[in-house]
Amino acid sequence: MKDPIALSGAPGSPYTRKMLAVLRYRRIPYRFLPASGPALAGLPQPKVSLLPTFYLPDKNGELAAVTDSSPIIRRLEREHGGRSLIPDDPALAFLDELIEDYADEWLTKAMFHYRWAYEADIAKAAAILPCWRGFCVPDEELAARGRHFAERQIGRLRYVGSNSVTGPLIEASYQRFLAAFEAHLRHWPYLLGRRPGAGDFAVFGQLTQLAAFDPTPMALTLRAAPRVAAWVGLMEDLSGLEPDQEDWIDPAAPPPTLAPLLAEIGRGYVPVMLANAQAVMAGAAEVEASVEGRPWSQQPFPYQAKCLRWLRESHGKLDVEARDLVDALLAGTGCETLFTPGA
C-alpha cells in the first residue's frame, strides 16, 4: 500500500476543496496538513505559494512541493488506477477538460467577486479565513489579521477582472450558470452522466464557496437553484459511489440540458480567454474584450493564456472522428471560436 499523499490547504480555498473531494472519490489515501503550523516544518516550498500544495516525489524520488490542480489530477490518473475522472471516450474527455477549465478560470471570478465586493461577504471572510491559519491568538490580533487579509484581497479584485463595469456581467453569468445547471440536475446527477468527471470537481470547488460559505451568493444559490446547493453537499464525499463505464453520456447523443451549459461557457469565458491570450502575446497593459455587448477590461493573466494553449493542443490531438464530434457539440455555443484559426 502506498503512503498517504500529503497536501496542505484551507477550507476557504476552492481548489483545496476540489482536490480533497477528488482524493476521497478516487479512494486515494491522503494526509491533510493545515496551511500553517508545525506540520509543514521541513517540507519543501513551492515556487509560488498556492493552495492546495501537494508534496509528491519528483523524477529523482525527492519530495517536491507541487501546485496546480488540473495537472495534479492527470498525474494521479497515471499513478493510481480505477475510478477515473477522465472519460475513455476522447470527445467526452475533451468536453470534460473544457468544463474543468471554465470552472477553474471563469467561475472563480464569481467566487472572488462576491466574496470581496459585498460588505456582508467581506465581513464573514475577514472573520473566518484568518482563523483557518490559527485562532489561538488574542482577539485584537485576529481582528487585525482579518483587516489586513481583506484589504489585500480587495486590492486583488483587479486580477480577476472584477470592477464596477464587469461586476454586473460576472453576476449575470453566475445566475445563468445556476439556471442551466439546475435544469441539468433535474435529469442527471453529474455534468457528463451518472459519474463525476474532473469538470464536476472543478465546479464543486468553486461552489463550496459560492453556494456554501459566502452569504450573498449562498442566498442567491439557495433561492434560484436548490438542487445545485444540495449537489455541493453530496459532492464533498463520493467515496461510496460505485461508478460504471456505462455511466458516461454518449457524446453522439448528448442530453438537451448540456447545450445551455456549453452556451453559457461561450458567453463570457470564451471572449475573455481569447482577448487575454491576445493581450499577453502582444505585451499589452490591459485585456479589452466585449462580453454580452458590454466592455470588459482587466489586467492580462499569463497563466490563462497557457490554459488556452493547453486546450487548443488537446483539441488538435483529437482524431478526426472525435474532433468532428466535439466540433458538432460546440457549434453554435460560442465555444467553437476558441479553436477557430486566427481567433
mmCIF file of C-alpha atoms in Angstrom:
data_model
loop_
_atom_site.group_PDB
_atom_site.id
_atom_site.type_symbol
_atom_site.label_atom_id
_atom_site.label_comp_id
_atom_site.label_asym_id
_atom_site.label_seq_id
_atom_site.Cartn_x
_atom_site.Cartn_y
_atom_site.Cartn_z
ATOM 1 C CA MET A 1 0.000 0.000 0.000
ATOM 2 C CA LYS A 2 1.324 3.447 -0.950
ATOM 3 C CA ASP A 3 1.974 6.020 1.745
ATOM 4 C CA PRO A 4 -0.823 8.566 2.103
ATOM 5 C CA ILE A 5 -0.301 11.617 -0.090
ATOM 6 C CA ALA A 6 0.451 14.752 1.931
ATOM 7 C CA LEU A 7 -1.137 18.053 0.936
ATOM 8 C CA SER A 8 -1.777 21.376 2.624
ATOM 9 C CA GLY A 9 -4.616 23.803 2.074
ATOM 10 C CA ALA A 10 -7.551 25.535 3.693
ATOM 11 C CA PRO A 11 -11.364 25.169 3.711
ATOM 12 C CA GLY A 12 -11.767 28.604 2.121
ATOM 13 C CA SER A 13 -9.715 27.598 -0.924
ATOM 14 C CA PRO A 14 -11.952 26.259 -3.751
ATOM 15 C CA TYR A 15 -9.021 24.386 -5.270
ATOM 16 C CA THR A 16 -8.249 22.715 -1.929
ATOM 17 C CA ARG A 17 -11.863 21.546 -1.701
ATOM 18 C CA LYS A 18 -11.744 20.365 -5.326
ATOM 19 C CA MET A 19 -8.698 18.191 -4.698
ATOM 20 C CA LEU A 20 -9.813 16.796 -1.342
ATOM 21 C CA ALA A 21 -13.056 15.672 -2.968
ATOM 22 C CA VAL A 22 -11.069 14.110 -5.837
ATOM 23 C CA LEU A 23 -8.921 12.136 -3.391
ATOM 24 C CA ARG A 24 -11.987 10.917 -1.483
ATOM 25 C CA TYR A 25 -13.842 9.860 -4.632
ATOM 26 C CA ARG A 26 -10.789 8.088 -6.032
ATOM 27 C CA ARG A 27 -10.125 6.439 -2.655
ATOM 28 C CA ILE A 28 -6.519 7.641 -2.653
ATOM 29 C CA PRO A 29 -5.157 7.740 0.928
ATOM 30 C CA TYR A 30 -4.030 11.213 1.987
ATOM 31 C CA ARG A 31 -2.887 13.331 4.936
ATOM 32 C CA PHE A 32 -4.317 16.851 5.057
ATOM 33 C CA LEU A 33 -1.899 19.316 6.664
ATOM 34 C CA PRO A 34 -3.059 22.715 7.948
ATOM 35 C CA ALA A 35 -1.736 25.571 5.804
ATOM 36 C CA SER A 36 0.395 26.831 8.665
ATOM 37 C CA GLY A 37 1.969 25.330 11.746
ATOM 38 C CA PRO A 38 4.439 22.581 12.671
ATOM 39 C CA ALA A 39 3.031 20.008 10.234
ATOM 40 C CA LEU A 40 4.750 21.869 7.384
ATOM 41 C CA ALA A 41 8.136 22.118 9.092
ATOM 42 C CA GLY A 42 10.887 20.681 6.937
ATOM 43 C CA LEU A 43 8.692 20.262 3.853
ATOM 44 C CA PRO A 44 9.797 21.819 0.539
ATOM 45 C CA GLN A 45 8.303 25.146 -0.505
ATOM 46 C CA PRO A 46 6.545 25.717 -3.842
ATOM 47 C CA LYS A 47 7.963 28.291 -6.278
ATOM 48 C CA VAL A 48 4.684 30.218 -5.919
ATOM 49 C CA SER A 49 2.645 29.786 -2.740
ATOM 50 C CA LEU A 50 -0.738 28.405 -3.826
ATOM 51 C CA LEU A 51 -3.421 26.236 -2.247
ATOM 52 C CA PRO A 52 -3.514 23.349 -2.226
ATOM 53 C CA THR A 53 0.148 22.313 -2.211
ATOM 54 C CA PHE A 54 0.864 18.619 -2.746
ATOM 55 C CA TYR A 55 4.101 17.007 -1.550
ATOM 56 C CA LEU A 56 4.996 14.415 -4.187
ATOM 57 C CA PRO A 57 8.210 12.720 -5.357
ATOM 58 C CA ASP A 58 9.976 14.408 -8.268
ATOM 59 C CA LYS A 59 11.710 12.493 -11.092
ATOM 60 C CA ASN A 60 14.669 11.818 -8.777
ATOM 61 C CA GLY A 61 12.467 10.494 -5.989
ATOM 62 C CA GLU A 62 12.971 13.612 -3.868
ATOM 63 C CA LEU A 63 9.917 15.150 -2.213
ATOM 64 C CA ALA A 64 8.780 18.305 -4.029
ATOM 65 C CA ALA A 65 6.048 20.882 -3.479
ATOM 66 C CA VAL A 66 3.578 20.734 -6.388
ATOM 67 C CA THR A 67 0.666 23.067 -7.150
ATOM 68 C CA ASP A 68 -1.922 23.456 -9.958
ATOM 69 C CA SER A 69 -4.891 21.152 -9.558
ATOM 70 C CA SER A 70 -5.515 20.138 -13.193
ATOM 71 C CA PRO A 71 -2.020 18.704 -13.890
ATOM 72 C CA ILE A 72 -2.100 17.011 -10.465
ATOM 73 C CA ILE A 73 -5.381 15.286 -11.403
ATOM 74 C CA ARG A 74 -3.710 13.950 -14.581
ATOM 75 C CA ARG A 75 -0.701 12.741 -12.579
ATOM 76 C CA LEU A 76 -2.987 10.940 -10.118
ATOM 77 C CA GLU A 77 -4.726 9.324 -13.106
ATOM 78 C CA ARG A 78 -1.371 7.915 -14.263
ATOM 79 C CA GLU A 79 -0.222 6.761 -10.854
ATOM 80 C CA HIS A 80 -3.459 5.432 -9.297
ATOM 81 C CA GLY A 81 -5.760 3.069 -11.171
ATOM 82 C CA GLY A 82 -9.552 2.836 -11.066
ATOM 83 C CA ARG A 83 -12.420 5.268 -10.512
ATOM 84 C CA SER A 84 -11.043 7.539 -13.230
ATOM 85 C CA LEU A 85 -12.222 11.131 -13.615
ATOM 86 C CA ILE A 86 -11.305 11.198 -17.294
ATOM 87 C CA PRO A 87 -13.774 9.577 -19.730
ATOM 88 C CA ASP A 88 -12.296 6.934 -22.049
ATOM 89 C CA ASP A 89 -14.117 8.492 -24.989
ATOM 90 C CA PRO A 90 -11.746 11.177 -26.334
ATOM 91 C CA ALA A 91 -14.533 13.564 -27.340
ATOM 92 C CA LEU A 92 -16.107 13.361 -23.914
ATOM 93 C CA ALA A 93 -12.689 13.697 -22.239
ATOM 94 C CA PHE A 94 -12.157 16.904 -24.172
ATOM 95 C CA LEU A 95 -15.528 18.313 -23.085
ATOM 96 C CA ASP A 96 -14.630 17.444 -19.504
ATOM 97 C CA GLU A 97 -11.328 19.323 -19.839
ATOM 98 C CA LEU A 98 -13.132 22.368 -21.250
ATOM 99 C CA ILE A 99 -15.658 22.410 -18.389
ATOM 100 C CA GLU A 100 -12.865 21.998 -15.832
ATOM 101 C CA ASP A 101 -11.007 24.979 -17.255
ATOM 102 C CA TYR A 102 -14.187 27.080 -17.345
ATOM 103 C CA ALA A 103 -14.769 26.411 -13.649
ATOM 104 C CA ASP A 104 -11.155 26.976 -12.626
ATOM 105 C CA GLU A 105 -10.657 30.136 -14.673
ATOM 106 C CA TRP A 106 -14.102 31.744 -15.047
ATOM 107 C CA LEU A 107 -16.430 30.540 -12.304
ATOM 108 C CA THR A 108 -13.706 31.547 -9.856
ATOM 109 C CA LYS A 109 -14.265 35.159 -10.931
ATOM 110 C CA ALA A 110 -17.752 34.946 -9.405
ATOM 111 C CA MET A 111 -16.325 33.396 -6.241
ATOM 112 C CA PHE A 112 -13.717 36.123 -5.783
ATOM 113 C CA HIS A 113 -16.073 38.921 -6.863
ATOM 114 C CA TYR A 114 -18.907 38.096 -4.460
ATOM 115 C CA ARG A 115 -16.520 37.491 -1.541
ATOM 116 C CA TRP A 116 -14.751 40.819 -1.805
ATOM 117 C CA ALA A 117 -17.418 43.132 -3.316
ATOM 118 C CA TYR A 118 -20.209 42.996 -0.691
ATOM 119 C CA GLU A 119 -19.958 44.134 2.917
ATOM 120 C CA ALA A 120 -21.578 41.038 4.447
ATOM 121 C CA ASP A 121 -19.293 38.740 2.493
ATOM 122 C CA ILE A 122 -16.192 40.788 3.300
ATOM 123 C CA ALA A 123 -17.085 40.746 6.995
ATOM 124 C CA LYS A 124 -17.542 36.969 7.107
ATOM 125 C CA ALA A 125 -14.395 36.245 5.118
ATOM 126 C CA ALA A 126 -12.332 38.646 7.225
ATOM 127 C CA ALA A 127 -13.593 36.980 10.414
ATOM 128 C CA ILE A 128 -13.252 33.324 9.389
ATOM 129 C CA LEU A 129 -10.463 32.945 6.832
ATOM 130 C CA PRO A 130 -7.648 34.121 9.160
ATOM 131 C CA CYS A 131 -8.865 31.611 11.762
ATOM 132 C CA TRP A 132 -8.025 28.794 9.384
ATOM 133 C CA ARG A 133 -4.370 29.810 9.758
ATOM 134 C CA GLY A 134 -4.593 29.713 13.553
ATOM 135 C CA PHE A 135 -7.123 31.131 16.015
ATOM 136 C CA CYS A 136 -5.306 30.723 19.362
ATOM 137 C CA VAL A 137 -4.360 34.400 19.437
ATOM 138 C CA PRO A 138 -5.813 37.479 21.207
ATOM 139 C CA ASP A 139 -8.986 38.947 19.688
ATOM 140 C CA GLU A 140 -7.196 42.153 18.701
ATOM 141 C CA GLU A 141 -4.556 40.263 16.746
ATOM 142 C CA LEU A 142 -7.161 38.106 14.994
ATOM 143 C CA ALA A 143 -9.166 41.201 14.045
ATOM 144 C CA ALA A 144 -6.026 42.893 12.713
ATOM 145 C CA ARG A 145 -5.230 39.809 10.635
ATOM 146 C CA GLY A 146 -8.756 39.918 9.200
ATOM 147 C CA ARG A 147 -8.476 43.590 8.243
ATOM 148 C CA HIS A 148 -5.078 43.068 6.620
ATOM 149 C CA PHE A 149 -6.290 39.994 4.727
ATOM 150 C CA ALA A 150 -9.440 41.740 3.469
ATOM 151 C CA GLU A 151 -7.515 44.826 2.318
ATOM 152 C CA ARG A 152 -5.059 42.657 0.410
ATOM 153 C CA GLN A 153 -7.757 40.560 -1.275
ATOM 154 C CA ILE A 154 -9.934 43.554 -2.194
ATOM 155 C CA GLY A 155 -6.860 45.023 -3.874
ATOM 156 C CA ARG A 156 -6.587 41.835 -5.898
ATOM 157 C CA LEU A 157 -10.084 42.122 -7.408
ATOM 158 C CA ARG A 158 -8.448 43.660 -10.464
ATOM 159 C CA TYR A 159 -6.590 40.402 -11.133
ATOM 160 C CA VAL A 160 -9.863 38.537 -11.765
ATOM 161 C CA GLY A 161 -11.379 41.448 -13.645
ATOM 162 C CA SER A 162 -13.946 42.449 -11.037
ATOM 163 C CA ASN A 163 -14.743 46.165 -11.154
ATOM 164 C CA SER A 164 -17.764 48.443 -11.427
ATOM 165 C CA VAL A 165 -18.130 47.691 -15.156
ATOM 166 C CA THR A 166 -17.578 43.921 -15.096
ATOM 167 C CA GLY A 167 -19.261 43.138 -11.751
ATOM 168 C CA PRO A 168 -22.813 43.014 -13.208
ATOM 169 C CA LEU A 169 -21.554 40.799 -16.058
ATOM 170 C CA ILE A 170 -19.951 38.365 -13.587
ATOM 171 C CA GLU A 171 -23.126 38.180 -11.531
ATOM 172 C CA ALA A 172 -25.379 37.719 -14.566
ATOM 173 C CA SER A 173 -23.107 34.929 -15.788
ATOM 174 C CA TYR A 174 -23.263 33.155 -12.430
ATOM 175 C CA GLN A 175 -27.052 33.376 -12.358
ATOM 176 C CA ARG A 176 -27.335 31.961 -15.879
ATOM 177 C CA PHE A 177 -24.971 29.138 -14.927
ATOM 178 C CA LEU A 178 -27.133 28.324 -11.914
ATOM 179 C CA ALA A 179 -30.286 28.155 -14.060
ATOM 180 C CA ALA A 180 -28.622 25.904 -16.635
ATOM 181 C CA PHE A 181 -27.051 23.603 -14.040
ATOM 182 C CA GLU A 182 -30.287 23.371 -12.033
ATOM 183 C CA ALA A 183 -32.109 22.291 -15.213
ATOM 184 C CA HIS A 184 -29.403 19.690 -15.947
ATOM 185 C CA LEU A 185 -29.581 18.261 -12.415
ATOM 186 C CA ARG A 186 -33.298 17.567 -12.878
ATOM 187 C CA HIS A 187 -32.212 14.656 -15.090
ATOM 188 C CA TRP A 188 -28.526 13.922 -14.483
ATOM 189 C CA PRO A 189 -26.543 13.764 -11.216
ATOM 190 C CA TYR A 190 -23.274 14.931 -12.840
ATOM 191 C CA LEU A 191 -22.274 17.102 -15.768
ATOM 192 C CA LEU A 192 -21.421 14.249 -18.122
ATOM 193 C CA GLY A 193 -23.657 11.478 -16.891
ATOM 194 C CA ARG A 194 -24.084 9.336 -13.826
ATOM 195 C CA ARG A 195 -20.462 9.541 -12.665
ATOM 196 C CA PRO A 196 -18.349 12.614 -11.980
ATOM 197 C CA GLY A 197 -15.549 13.892 -14.177
ATOM 198 C CA ALA A 198 -12.773 16.371 -13.452
ATOM 199 C CA GLY A 199 -15.136 19.149 -14.536
ATOM 200 C CA ASP A 200 -17.601 18.233 -11.792
ATOM 201 C CA PHE A 201 -14.917 18.565 -9.146
ATOM 202 C CA ALA A 202 -13.744 21.900 -10.558
ATOM 203 C CA VAL A 203 -17.309 23.255 -10.468
ATOM 204 C CA PHE A 204 -17.775 21.796 -6.998
ATOM 205 C CA GLY A 205 -14.633 23.543 -5.703
ATOM 206 C CA GLN A 206 -15.904 26.980 -6.678
ATOM 207 C CA LEU A 207 -19.422 26.220 -5.423
ATOM 208 C CA THR A 208 -18.140 25.227 -1.973
ATOM 209 C CA GLN A 209 -17.627 28.953 -1.527
ATOM 210 C CA LEU A 210 -20.410 30.402 -3.707
ATOM 211 C CA ALA A 211 -23.167 28.070 -2.516
ATOM 212 C CA ALA A 212 -21.984 27.181 0.970
ATOM 213 C CA PHE A 213 -19.852 29.948 2.502
ATOM 214 C CA ASP A 214 -20.195 33.496 1.169
ATOM 215 C CA PRO A 215 -23.573 34.951 2.280
ATOM 216 C CA THR A 216 -24.633 36.828 -0.864
ATOM 217 C CA PRO A 217 -24.152 34.072 -3.478
ATOM 218 C CA MET A 218 -25.180 31.406 -0.960
ATOM 219 C CA ALA A 219 -28.606 33.017 -0.530
ATOM 220 C CA LEU A 220 -28.867 33.520 -4.270
ATOM 221 C CA THR A 221 -27.990 29.872 -4.980
ATOM 222 C CA LEU A 222 -30.456 28.517 -2.442
ATOM 223 C CA ARG A 223 -33.234 30.709 -3.836
ATOM 224 C CA ALA A 224 -32.583 30.049 -7.524
ATOM 225 C CA ALA A 225 -31.082 26.560 -7.587
ATOM 226 C CA PRO A 226 -31.812 24.295 -4.593
ATOM 227 C CA ARG A 227 -30.606 21.203 -6.474
ATOM 228 C CA VAL A 228 -27.251 22.886 -7.022
ATOM 229 C CA ALA A 229 -26.991 23.738 -3.323
ATOM 230 C CA ALA A 230 -27.768 20.113 -2.410
ATOM 231 C CA TRP A 231 -25.337 18.791 -5.048
ATOM 232 C CA VAL A 232 -22.480 20.663 -3.370
ATOM 233 C CA GLY A 233 -23.153 18.845 -0.109
ATOM 234 C CA LEU A 234 -23.145 15.448 -1.811
ATOM 235 C CA MET A 235 -20.011 16.080 -3.905
ATOM 236 C CA GLU A 236 -17.912 16.595 -0.793
ATOM 237 C CA ASP A 237 -17.516 12.846 -0.250
ATOM 238 C CA LEU A 238 -18.297 10.436 -3.098
ATOM 239 C CA SER A 239 -16.132 7.633 -1.715
ATOM 240 C CA GLY A 240 -19.158 5.337 -1.619
ATOM 241 C CA LEU A 241 -20.236 5.869 -5.224
ATOM 242 C CA GLU A 242 -19.711 2.808 -7.448
ATOM 243 C CA PRO A 243 -19.210 4.183 -10.975
ATOM 244 C CA ASP A 244 -19.624 2.093 -14.097
ATOM 245 C CA GLN A 245 -18.133 2.668 -17.525
ATOM 246 C CA GLU A 246 -21.658 2.889 -18.931
ATOM 247 C CA ASP A 247 -22.448 5.825 -16.664
ATOM 248 C CA TRP A 248 -20.922 8.408 -19.025
ATOM 249 C CA ILE A 249 -23.273 10.057 -21.506
ATOM 250 C CA ASP A 250 -22.984 9.207 -25.190
ATOM 251 C CA PRO A 251 -21.338 12.251 -26.813
ATOM 252 C CA ALA A 252 -23.111 11.356 -30.056
ATOM 253 C CA ALA A 253 -26.478 11.727 -28.303
ATOM 254 C CA PRO A 254 -25.927 14.323 -25.548
ATOM 255 C CA PRO A 255 -28.751 15.309 -23.205
ATOM 256 C CA PRO A 256 -30.513 18.529 -24.274
ATOM 257 C CA THR A 257 -29.526 20.169 -20.964
ATOM 258 C CA LEU A 258 -25.821 20.090 -21.879
ATOM 259 C CA ALA A 259 -26.082 22.628 -24.712
ATOM 260 C CA PRO A 260 -27.262 25.523 -22.458
ATOM 261 C CA LEU A 261 -24.296 24.875 -20.136
ATOM 262 C CA LEU A 262 -21.875 24.985 -23.059
ATOM 263 C CA ALA A 263 -23.623 28.108 -24.364
ATOM 264 C CA GLU A 264 -23.056 29.808 -21.009
ATOM 265 C CA ILE A 265 -19.363 28.901 -21.192
ATOM 266 C CA GLY A 266 -19.294 30.500 -24.624
ATOM 267 C CA ARG A 267 -20.833 33.806 -23.496
ATOM 268 C CA GLY A 268 -18.194 35.089 -21.053
ATOM 269 C CA TYR A 269 -15.309 32.694 -20.583
ATOM 270 C CA VAL A 270 -14.595 32.378 -24.313
ATOM 271 C CA PRO A 271 -14.295 36.072 -25.331
ATOM 272 C CA VAL A 272 -12.238 36.918 -22.239
ATOM 273 C CA MET A 273 -9.890 33.939 -22.695
ATOM 274 C CA LEU A 274 -9.331 34.897 -26.340
ATOM 275 C CA ALA A 275 -8.765 38.570 -25.564
ATOM 276 C CA ASN A 276 -6.453 37.694 -22.671
ATOM 277 C CA ALA A 277 -4.300 35.450 -24.869
ATOM 278 C CA GLN A 278 -4.048 38.204 -27.489
ATOM 279 C CA ALA A 279 -3.094 40.775 -24.828
ATOM 280 C CA VAL A 280 -0.438 38.503 -23.339
ATOM 281 C CA MET A 281 1.026 37.783 -26.774
ATOM 282 C CA ALA A 282 1.083 41.499 -27.647
ATOM 283 C CA GLY A 283 2.503 42.548 -24.280
ATOM 284 C CA ALA A 284 -0.499 44.827 -23.788
ATOM 285 C CA ALA A 285 -1.164 46.521 -20.461
ATOM 286 C CA GLU A 286 -4.893 45.691 -20.493
ATOM 287 C CA VAL A 287 -7.231 42.974 -21.733
ATOM 288 C CA GLU A 288 -10.001 44.594 -23.763
ATOM 289 C CA ALA A 289 -12.953 42.339 -24.583
ATOM 290 C CA SER A 290 -16.678 42.509 -25.240
ATOM 291 C CA VAL A 291 -18.985 40.331 -23.141
ATOM 292 C CA GLU A 292 -22.704 40.392 -23.898
ATOM 293 C CA GLY A 293 -22.072 43.515 -25.945
ATOM 294 C CA ARG A 294 -20.554 45.353 -22.993
ATOM 295 C CA PRO A 295 -16.901 46.257 -22.438
ATOM 296 C CA TRP A 296 -14.648 44.063 -20.327
ATOM 297 C CA SER A 297 -11.266 45.277 -19.119
ATOM 298 C CA GLN A 298 -8.778 43.641 -16.792
ATOM 299 C CA GLN A 299 -5.104 43.045 -16.215
ATOM 300 C CA PRO A 300 -3.607 40.352 -18.507
ATOM 301 C CA PHE A 301 -3.196 36.939 -16.892
ATOM 302 C CA PRO A 302 -0.371 34.890 -18.486
ATOM 303 C CA TYR A 303 -1.459 31.642 -16.792
ATOM 304 C CA GLN A 304 -4.845 31.761 -18.534
ATOM 305 C CA ALA A 305 -3.087 32.189 -21.884
ATOM 306 C CA LYS A 306 -1.285 28.945 -21.051
ATOM 307 C CA CYS A 307 -4.625 27.285 -20.229
ATOM 308 C CA LEU A 308 -5.979 28.249 -23.650
ATOM 309 C CA ARG A 309 -2.855 26.865 -25.320
ATOM 310 C CA TRP A 310 -3.332 23.545 -23.461
ATOM 311 C CA LEU A 311 -6.973 23.351 -24.583
ATOM 312 C CA ARG A 312 -6.021 24.021 -28.176
ATOM 313 C CA GLU A 313 -3.310 21.366 -28.015
ATOM 314 C CA SER A 314 -5.850 18.855 -26.688
ATOM 315 C CA HIS A 315 -8.287 19.794 -29.460
ATOM 316 C CA GLY A 316 -5.522 19.417 -32.037
ATOM 317 C CA LYS A 317 -4.608 15.936 -30.778
ATOM 318 C CA LEU A 318 -8.141 14.562 -31.261
ATOM 319 C CA ASP A 319 -8.511 12.131 -34.137
ATOM 320 C CA VAL A 320 -10.777 13.195 -36.977
ATOM 321 C CA GLU A 321 -13.828 11.328 -35.730
ATOM 322 C CA ALA A 322 -13.557 12.698 -32.162
ATOM 323 C CA ARG A 323 -12.819 16.227 -33.358
ATOM 324 C CA ASP A 324 -15.840 16.190 -35.666
ATOM 325 C CA LEU A 325 -17.966 15.058 -32.724
ATOM 326 C CA VAL A 326 -16.572 17.778 -30.430
ATOM 327 C CA ASP A 327 -16.975 20.460 -33.070
ATOM 328 C CA ALA A 328 -20.589 19.423 -33.633
ATOM 329 C CA LEU A 329 -21.283 19.658 -29.893
ATOM 330 C CA LEU A 330 -19.673 23.096 -29.630
ATOM 331 C CA ALA A 331 -21.208 24.528 -32.814
ATOM 332 C CA GLY A 332 -23.407 27.498 -32.034
ATOM 333 C CA THR A 333 -22.432 27.662 -28.341
ATOM 334 C CA GLY A 334 -19.679 30.243 -28.798
ATOM 335 C CA CYS A 335 -17.085 27.749 -27.561
ATOM 336 C CA GLU A 336 -16.166 26.832 -31.133
ATOM 337 C CA THR A 337 -14.380 30.168 -31.575
ATOM 338 C CA LEU A 338 -11.683 29.028 -29.122
ATOM 339 C CA PHE A 339 -10.484 26.713 -31.871
ATOM 340 C CA THR A 340 -11.103 28.896 -34.905
ATOM 341 C CA PRO A 341 -7.826 29.541 -36.747
ATOM 342 C CA GLY A 342 -6.669 33.109 -36.164
ATOM 343 C CA ALA A 343 -9.041 33.717 -33.235
#
